[in-house]
Each structure stands twice: as C-alpha cells, then as structure tokens.
mmCIF file with all atom_site columns, C-alpha atoms in Angstrom:
data_model
loop_
_atom_site.group_PDB
_atom_site.id
_atom_site.type_symbol
_atom_site.label_atom_id
_atom_site.label_alt_id
_atom_site.label_comp_id
_atom_site.label_asym_id
_atom_site.label_entity_id
_atom_site.label_seq_id
_atom_site.pdbx_PDB_ins_code
_atom_site.Cartn_x
_atom_site.Cartn_y
_atom_site.Cartn_z
_atom_site.occupancy
_atom_site.B_iso_or_equiv
_atom_site.pdbx_formal_charge
_atom_site.auth_seq_id
_atom_site.auth_comp_id
_atom_site.auth_asym_id
_atom_site.auth_atom_id
_atom_site.pdbx_PDB_model_num
ATOM 1   C CA . MET A 1 1   ? -0.040 -0.159 -0.066  1.00 36.00 ? 1   MET A CA 1
ATOM 2   C CA . LYS A 1 2   ? 2.692  2.155  0.803   1.00 37.00 ? 2   LYS A CA 1
ATOM 3   C CA . ILE A 1 3   ? 4.536  1.613  -2.347  1.00 38.00 ? 3   ILE A CA 1
ATOM 4   C CA . LEU A 1 4   ? 1.181  2.314  -4.144  1.00 31.00 ? 4   LEU A CA 1
ATOM 5   C CA . LEU A 1 5   ? 1.078  5.856  -2.486  1.00 32.00 ? 5   LEU A CA 1
ATOM 6   C CA . ARG A 1 6   ? 4.310  6.890  -3.449  1.00 39.00 ? 6   ARG A CA 1
ATOM 7   C CA . ILE A 1 7   ? 3.826  5.993  -7.141  1.00 35.00 ? 7   ILE A CA 1
ATOM 8   C CA . ALA A 1 8   ? 0.729  7.954  -6.949  1.00 36.00 ? 8   ALA A CA 1
ATOM 9   C CA . PHE A 1 9   ? 2.300  11.051 -5.267  1.00 41.00 ? 9   PHE A CA 1
ATOM 10  C CA . VAL A 1 10  ? 5.261  10.865 -7.750  1.00 42.00 ? 10  VAL A CA 1
ATOM 11  C CA . ALA A 1 11  ? 2.919  10.263 -11.074 1.00 41.00 ? 11  ALA A CA 1
ATOM 12  C CA . ALA A 1 12  ? 0.806  13.292 -9.450  1.00 43.00 ? 12  ALA A CA 1
ATOM 13  C CA . SER A 1 13  ? 3.962  15.258 -9.485  1.00 44.00 ? 13  SER A CA 1
ATOM 14  C CA . LEU A 1 14  ? 5.007  14.650 -12.984 1.00 42.00 ? 14  LEU A CA 1
ATOM 15  C CA . GLY A 1 15  ? 1.546  15.559 -14.266 1.00 42.00 ? 15  GLY A CA 1
ATOM 16  C CA . ALA A 1 16  ? 1.023  19.485 -15.682 1.00 40.00 ? 16  ALA A CA 1
ATOM 17  C CA . ALA A 1 17  ? -2.762 19.793 -15.949 1.00 42.00 ? 17  ALA A CA 1
ATOM 18  C CA . SER A 1 18  ? -3.172 23.039 -14.042 1.00 50.00 ? 18  SER A CA 1
ATOM 19  C CA . ALA A 1 19  ? 0.323  24.486 -14.041 1.00 58.00 ? 19  ALA A CA 1
ATOM 20  C CA . ALA A 1 20  ? 0.737  28.016 -13.139 1.00 62.00 ? 20  ALA A CA 1
ATOM 21  C CA . PRO A 1 21  ? 4.039  30.316 -13.661 1.00 64.00 ? 21  PRO A CA 1
ATOM 22  C CA . CYS A 1 22  ? 6.112  31.072 -10.938 1.00 76.00 ? 22  CYS A CA 1
ATOM 23  C CA . ARG A 1 23  ? 5.663  34.475 -12.268 1.00 65.00 ? 23  ARG A CA 1
ATOM 24  C CA . GLU A 1 24  ? 2.926  34.988 -10.092 1.00 76.00 ? 24  GLU A CA 1
ATOM 25  C CA . LEU A 1 25  ? 5.111  35.403 -7.317  1.00 88.00 ? 25  LEU A CA 1
ATOM 26  C CA . PRO A 1 26  ? 6.789  38.772 -8.541  1.00 90.00 ? 26  PRO A CA 1
ATOM 27  C CA . GLY A 1 27  ? 9.514  40.718 -6.432  1.00 91.00 ? 27  GLY A CA 1
ATOM 28  C CA . LYS A 1 28  ? 11.492 39.570 -3.264  1.00 95.00 ? 28  LYS A CA 1
ATOM 29  C CA . TRP A 1 29  ? 10.239 36.925 -0.935  1.00 96.00 ? 29  TRP A CA 1
ATOM 30  C CA . MET A 1 30  ? 11.485 35.646 2.461   1.00 97.00 ? 30  MET A CA 1
ATOM 31  C CA . LEU A 1 31  ? 11.900 31.802 2.990   1.00 97.00 ? 31  LEU A CA 1
ATOM 32  C CA . SER A 1 32  ? 12.370 30.034 6.270   1.00 98.00 ? 32  SER A CA 1
ATOM 33  C CA . ILE A 1 33  ? 13.096 26.765 6.679   1.00 98.00 ? 33  ILE A CA 1
ATOM 34  C CA . GLU A 1 34  ? 12.202 24.995 9.863   1.00 98.00 ? 34  GLU A CA 1
ATOM 35  C CA . ASN A 1 35  ? 13.512 21.415 11.473  1.00 98.00 ? 35  ASN A CA 1
ATOM 36  C CA . PRO A 1 36  ? 10.778 18.877 12.723  1.00 97.00 ? 36  PRO A CA 1
ATOM 37  C CA . GLY A 1 37  ? 11.012 21.144 16.011  1.00 97.00 ? 37  GLY A CA 1
ATOM 38  C CA . HIS A 1 38  ? 9.878  24.361 14.155  1.00 97.00 ? 38  HIS A CA 1
ATOM 39  C CA . HIS A 1 39  ? 13.041 25.910 14.812  1.00 97.00 ? 39  HIS A CA 1
ATOM 40  C CA . ALA A 1 40  ? 14.411 28.157 11.583  1.00 97.00 ? 40  ALA A CA 1
ATOM 41  C CA . VAL A 1 41  ? 17.569 26.672 10.621  1.00 98.00 ? 41  VAL A CA 1
ATOM 42  C CA . ALA A 1 42  ? 17.806 28.673 7.269   1.00 97.00 ? 42  ALA A CA 1
ATOM 43  C CA . THR A 1 43  ? 16.419 32.152 6.385   1.00 97.00 ? 43  THR A CA 1
ATOM 44  C CA . VAL A 1 44  ? 16.790 32.671 2.404   1.00 97.00 ? 44  VAL A CA 1
ATOM 45  C CA . ALA A 1 45  ? 15.649 35.690 0.313   1.00 97.00 ? 45  ALA A CA 1
ATOM 46  C CA . VAL A 1 46  ? 14.394 34.603 -3.211  1.00 97.00 ? 46  VAL A CA 1
ATOM 47  C CA . GLU A 1 47  ? 12.830 36.036 -6.435  1.00 96.00 ? 47  GLU A CA 1
ATOM 48  C CA . PHE A 1 48  ? 11.339 33.712 -8.897  1.00 96.00 ? 48  PHE A CA 1
ATOM 49  C CA . THR A 1 49  ? 11.841 33.947 -12.440 1.00 95.00 ? 49  THR A CA 1
ATOM 50  C CA . ASP A 1 50  ? 10.562 32.764 -15.884 1.00 93.00 ? 50  ASP A CA 1
ATOM 51  C CA . GLU A 1 51  ? 13.458 30.848 -17.013 1.00 95.00 ? 51  GLU A CA 1
ATOM 52  C CA . VAL A 1 52  ? 13.326 27.361 -17.588 1.00 95.00 ? 52  VAL A CA 1
ATOM 53  C CA . ALA A 1 53  ? 15.086 25.311 -15.388 1.00 95.00 ? 53  ALA A CA 1
ATOM 54  C CA . PRO A 1 54  ? 17.181 21.775 -15.769 1.00 93.00 ? 54  PRO A CA 1
ATOM 55  C CA . SER A 1 55  ? 15.279 19.373 -14.019 1.00 93.00 ? 55  SER A CA 1
ATOM 56  C CA . CYS A 1 56  ? 15.413 15.388 -13.547 1.00 90.00 ? 56  CYS A CA 1
ATOM 57  C CA . MET A 1 57  ? 11.707 15.642 -12.334 1.00 88.00 ? 57  MET A CA 1
ATOM 58  C CA . GLY A 1 58  ? 8.768  15.795 -15.003 1.00 88.00 ? 58  GLY A CA 1
ATOM 59  C CA . GLY A 1 59  ? 7.259  18.710 -15.523 1.00 89.00 ? 59  GLY A CA 1
ATOM 60  C CA . GLU A 1 60  ? 7.684  22.893 -16.252 1.00 92.00 ? 60  GLU A CA 1
ATOM 61  C CA . TRP A 1 61  ? 10.178 24.233 -13.527 1.00 96.00 ? 61  TRP A CA 1
ATOM 62  C CA . LYS A 1 62  ? 11.605 27.535 -13.710 1.00 96.00 ? 62  LYS A CA 1
ATOM 63  C CA . VAL A 1 63  ? 14.687 28.843 -11.506 1.00 96.00 ? 63  VAL A CA 1
ATOM 64  C CA . VAL A 1 64  ? 14.178 30.238 -8.181  1.00 97.00 ? 64  VAL A CA 1
ATOM 65  C CA . LYS A 1 65  ? 16.940 33.264 -7.662  1.00 97.00 ? 65  LYS A CA 1
ATOM 66  C CA . VAL A 1 66  ? 18.731 33.209 -4.108  1.00 97.00 ? 66  VAL A CA 1
ATOM 67  C CA . VAL A 1 67  ? 19.204 36.487 -3.433  1.00 96.00 ? 67  VAL A CA 1
ATOM 68  C CA . SER A 1 68  ? 20.734 36.072 0.135   1.00 96.00 ? 68  SER A CA 1
ATOM 69  C CA . ALA A 1 69  ? 21.023 32.775 2.373   1.00 97.00 ? 69  ALA A CA 1
ATOM 70  C CA . THR A 1 70  ? 21.618 32.874 6.224   1.00 96.00 ? 70  THR A CA 1
ATOM 71  C CA . THR A 1 71  ? 21.746 29.296 7.523   1.00 96.00 ? 71  THR A CA 1
ATOM 72  C CA . GLY A 1 72  ? 22.958 27.157 11.046  1.00 94.00 ? 72  GLY A CA 1
ATOM 73  C CA . ASP A 1 73  ? 23.358 24.243 9.078   1.00 94.00 ? 73  ASP A CA 1
ATOM 74  C CA . LYS A 1 74  ? 24.530 24.288 5.355   1.00 91.00 ? 74  LYS A CA 1
ATOM 75  C CA . THR A 1 75  ? 23.626 20.592 4.445   1.00 92.00 ? 75  THR A CA 1
ATOM 76  C CA . PHE A 1 76  ? 20.222 20.918 6.365   1.00 96.00 ? 76  PHE A CA 1
ATOM 77  C CA . PHE A 1 77  ? 19.047 22.733 3.128   1.00 95.00 ? 77  PHE A CA 1
ATOM 78  C CA . PRO A 1 78  ? 20.639 23.213 -0.014  1.00 90.00 ? 78  PRO A CA 1
ATOM 79  C CA . VAL A 1 79  ? 21.120 27.214 -0.051  1.00 92.00 ? 79  VAL A CA 1
ATOM 80  C CA . SER A 1 80  ? 23.855 27.159 -2.629  1.00 92.00 ? 80  SER A CA 1
ATOM 81  C CA . ASP A 1 81  ? 22.420 24.513 -5.057  1.00 94.00 ? 81  ASP A CA 1
ATOM 82  C CA . PRO A 1 82  ? 20.216 25.398 -8.042  1.00 96.00 ? 82  PRO A CA 1
ATOM 83  C CA . LEU A 1 83  ? 16.644 25.761 -7.336  1.00 97.00 ? 83  LEU A CA 1
ATOM 84  C CA . SER A 1 84  ? 13.609 25.677 -9.045  1.00 97.00 ? 84  SER A CA 1
ATOM 85  C CA . CYS A 1 85  ? 9.798  25.886 -8.858  1.00 96.00 ? 85  CYS A CA 1
ATOM 86  C CA . ARG A 1 86  ? 6.607  25.591 -10.012 1.00 95.00 ? 86  ARG A CA 1
ATOM 87  C CA . ILE A 1 87  ? 2.402  26.275 -9.018  1.00 93.00 ? 87  ILE A CA 1
ATOM 88  C CA . GLU A 1 88  ? 0.671  23.419 -9.976  1.00 92.00 ? 88  GLU A CA 1
ATOM 89  C CA . ASN A 1 89  ? -3.242 22.823 -8.833  1.00 92.00 ? 89  ASN A CA 1
ATOM 90  C CA . GLY A 1 90  ? -2.956 25.737 -6.262  1.00 92.00 ? 90  GLY A CA 1
ATOM 91  C CA . GLN A 1 91  ? 0.203  24.265 -4.727  1.00 95.00 ? 91  GLN A CA 1
ATOM 92  C CA . LEU A 1 92  ? 3.748  25.856 -4.573  1.00 96.00 ? 92  LEU A CA 1
ATOM 93  C CA . THR A 1 93  ? 6.714  23.641 -4.778  1.00 97.00 ? 93  THR A CA 1
ATOM 94  C CA . ILE A 1 94  ? 10.379 24.983 -4.757  1.00 97.00 ? 94  ILE A CA 1
ATOM 95  C CA . GLY A 1 95  ? 12.858 22.368 -5.093  1.00 95.00 ? 95  GLY A CA 1
ATOM 96  C CA . ARG A 1 96  ? 16.648 20.753 -5.715  1.00 95.00 ? 96  ARG A CA 1
ATOM 97  C CA . ASN A 1 97  ? 15.883 18.995 -8.936  1.00 94.00 ? 97  ASN A CA 1
ATOM 98  C CA . GLU A 1 98  ? 19.162 18.612 -10.487 1.00 91.00 ? 98  GLU A CA 1
ATOM 99  C CA . VAL A 1 99  ? 20.155 15.857 -8.431  1.00 89.00 ? 99  VAL A CA 1
ATOM 100 C CA . CYS A 1 100 ? 17.994 12.820 -9.660  1.00 89.00 ? 100 CYS A CA 1
ATOM 101 C CA . ASP A 1 101 ? 16.575 10.733 -7.488  1.00 89.00 ? 101 ASP A CA 1
ATOM 102 C CA . ALA A 1 102 ? 17.851 12.956 -4.584  1.00 90.00 ? 102 ALA A CA 1
ATOM 103 C CA . TYR A 1 103 ? 14.795 15.767 -5.083  1.00 94.00 ? 103 TYR A CA 1
ATOM 104 C CA . LEU A 1 104 ? 14.421 18.218 -1.680  1.00 96.00 ? 104 LEU A CA 1
ATOM 105 C CA . TRP A 1 105 ? 10.957 19.720 -1.986  1.00 97.00 ? 105 TRP A CA 1
ATOM 106 C CA . LEU A 1 106 ? 9.258  22.259 0.042   1.00 98.00 ? 106 LEU A CA 1
ATOM 107 C CA . GLN A 1 107 ? 5.823  21.905 -0.992  1.00 98.00 ? 107 GLN A CA 1
ATOM 108 C CA . GLY A 1 108 ? 2.618  23.940 0.242   1.00 98.00 ? 108 GLY A CA 1
ATOM 109 C CA . PRO A 1 109 ? -0.890 25.740 -0.403  1.00 96.00 ? 109 PRO A CA 1
ATOM 110 C CA . LEU A 1 110 ? -0.194 29.062 -2.290  1.00 90.00 ? 110 LEU A CA 1
ATOM 111 C CA . VAL A 1 111 ? -2.585 31.189 -0.455  1.00 86.00 ? 111 VAL A CA 1
ATOM 112 C CA . GLY A 1 112 ? -2.282 35.172 -0.988  1.00 79.00 ? 112 GLY A CA 1
ATOM 113 C CA . ALA A 1 113 ? 0.734  36.261 -0.121  1.00 81.00 ? 113 ALA A CA 1
ATOM 114 C CA . SER A 1 114 ? 2.198  33.528 1.659   1.00 90.00 ? 114 SER A CA 1
ATOM 115 C CA . VAL A 1 115 ? 2.891  29.596 1.745   1.00 95.00 ? 115 VAL A CA 1
ATOM 116 C CA . GLN A 1 116 ? 3.458  27.190 4.814   1.00 97.00 ? 116 GLN A CA 1
ATOM 117 C CA . GLY A 1 117 ? 4.075  23.586 3.979   1.00 98.00 ? 117 GLY A CA 1
ATOM 118 C CA . SER A 1 118 ? 6.593  20.439 4.451   1.00 98.00 ? 118 SER A CA 1
ATOM 119 C CA . TYR A 1 119 ? 10.130 19.996 3.499   1.00 98.00 ? 119 TYR A CA 1
ATOM 120 C CA . PHE A 1 120 ? 10.964 16.421 2.422   1.00 97.00 ? 120 PHE A CA 1
ATOM 121 C CA . SER A 1 121 ? 13.025 13.985 0.358   1.00 96.00 ? 121 SER A CA 1
ATOM 122 C CA . LEU A 1 122 ? 12.001 12.118 -2.300  1.00 92.00 ? 122 LEU A CA 1
ATOM 123 C CA . GLY A 1 123 ? 13.917 9.871  -4.433  1.00 88.00 ? 123 GLY A CA 1
ATOM 124 C CA . LEU A 1 124 ? 13.799 6.140  -5.368  1.00 87.00 ? 124 LEU A CA 1
ATOM 125 C CA . GLY A 1 125 ? 13.675 4.920  -1.275  1.00 84.00 ? 125 GLY A CA 1
ATOM 126 C CA . GLY A 1 126 ? 10.125 7.271  -1.260  1.00 88.00 ? 126 GLY A CA 1
ATOM 127 C CA . SER A 1 127 ? 9.924  10.256 0.713   1.00 92.00 ? 127 SER A CA 1
ATOM 128 C CA . SER A 1 128 ? 11.083 11.422 4.211   1.00 95.00 ? 128 SER A CA 1
ATOM 129 C CA . PRO A 1 129 ? 9.934  14.539 6.406   1.00 97.00 ? 129 PRO A CA 1
ATOM 130 C CA . LEU A 1 130 ? 12.686 16.867 6.805   1.00 98.00 ? 130 LEU A CA 1
ATOM 131 C CA . GLY A 1 131 ? 10.966 19.870 8.528   1.00 98.00 ? 131 GLY A CA 1
ATOM 132 C CA . TYR A 1 132 ? 8.876  22.831 7.802   1.00 98.00 ? 132 TYR A CA 1
ATOM 133 C CA . PHE A 1 133 ? 9.059  25.945 5.627   1.00 98.00 ? 133 PHE A CA 1
ATOM 134 C CA . THR A 1 134 ? 7.202  29.372 5.298   1.00 98.00 ? 134 THR A CA 1
ATOM 135 C CA . LEU A 1 135 ? 7.205  31.767 2.427   1.00 97.00 ? 135 LEU A CA 1
ATOM 136 C CA . ARG A 1 136 ? 6.078  35.145 2.624   1.00 96.00 ? 136 ARG A CA 1
ATOM 137 C CA . ARG A 1 137 ? 6.526  38.010 0.538   1.00 93.00 ? 137 ARG A CA 1
ATOM 138 C CA . ALA A 1 138 ? 9.213  40.557 1.648   1.00 90.00 ? 138 ALA A CA 1
ATOM 139 C CA . ARG A 1 139 ? 8.477  43.831 2.908   1.00 80.00 ? 139 ARG A CA 1
ATOM 140 C CA . PRO A 1 140 ? 9.658  47.086 0.932   1.00 71.00 ? 140 PRO A CA 1
ATOM 141 C CA . GLN A 1 141 ? 12.712 49.089 2.242   1.00 59.00 ? 141 GLN A CA 1
#
C-alpha cells in the first residue's frame, strides 16, 4: 500500500494539468526553513523567475534566484544548489531538482502572499519528512 501511495505521489507530481507560472510571485520573498521541532535553520531571500530550469523531475520548472541566505547548517537545506519551482493546482513546490533521485522539496498551498508547508526528500527509496517552511512576500525597503 505504501509503495502505491509513493507511485501515485510521483505520478501526480509529473503531471502538468493546471500549472501556473512562478512569475505569479513577483518581487522578493523570504523563505524560512525549519527543522522538525519548528526551529528556523535557514532563512533565504528569493526571487521567482520565468527562466526554464533544468530538472530530472518531469514537468515545467522555473529558476528560483537566491538573493541572500543565512543558515545554521549548510547540509540541512541546499541554499547553494540550483533551486527551481512550479505552481500546480494551487500548490507551490520549490526544490533541488537537478540531483536525480535525491530531490529536496518544499511544498505547500499558495494562499495570497504566503505559503506554509512541508520540507521533505523524495527519491527512489520514497519520501522522508525533514521539516517545515514558510514563504512570505518581503517587505519593501
């Protein structure tokens, strides 16, 4: 049963039935990635582009530009690796998608000017929860 759920999850992730461009998120955004105890480990300022991103994962991915990053553990979240995003069925996914079968994803529902969701790994061995994230539009300076 567990393997069927994983297959269904990956199959749903590969579809692009109602994908929206990440440019729907203009400007700078602040991303906070938390460990399972909800303690922030990394804070990343990002901008979403309309540039096509290379990906081992199917679907249309766009480049996420890292503007700045602060992290207490460089191995927890790949702030220096290329990141990409897509919006599909109201769900935002930001991930490291260029390392095949070792994906790291942030995924949650896009609601107005914020997103809250889960941080997890996804690969041939299934998925594993790693923590949580919050994405909020940065305040203009």
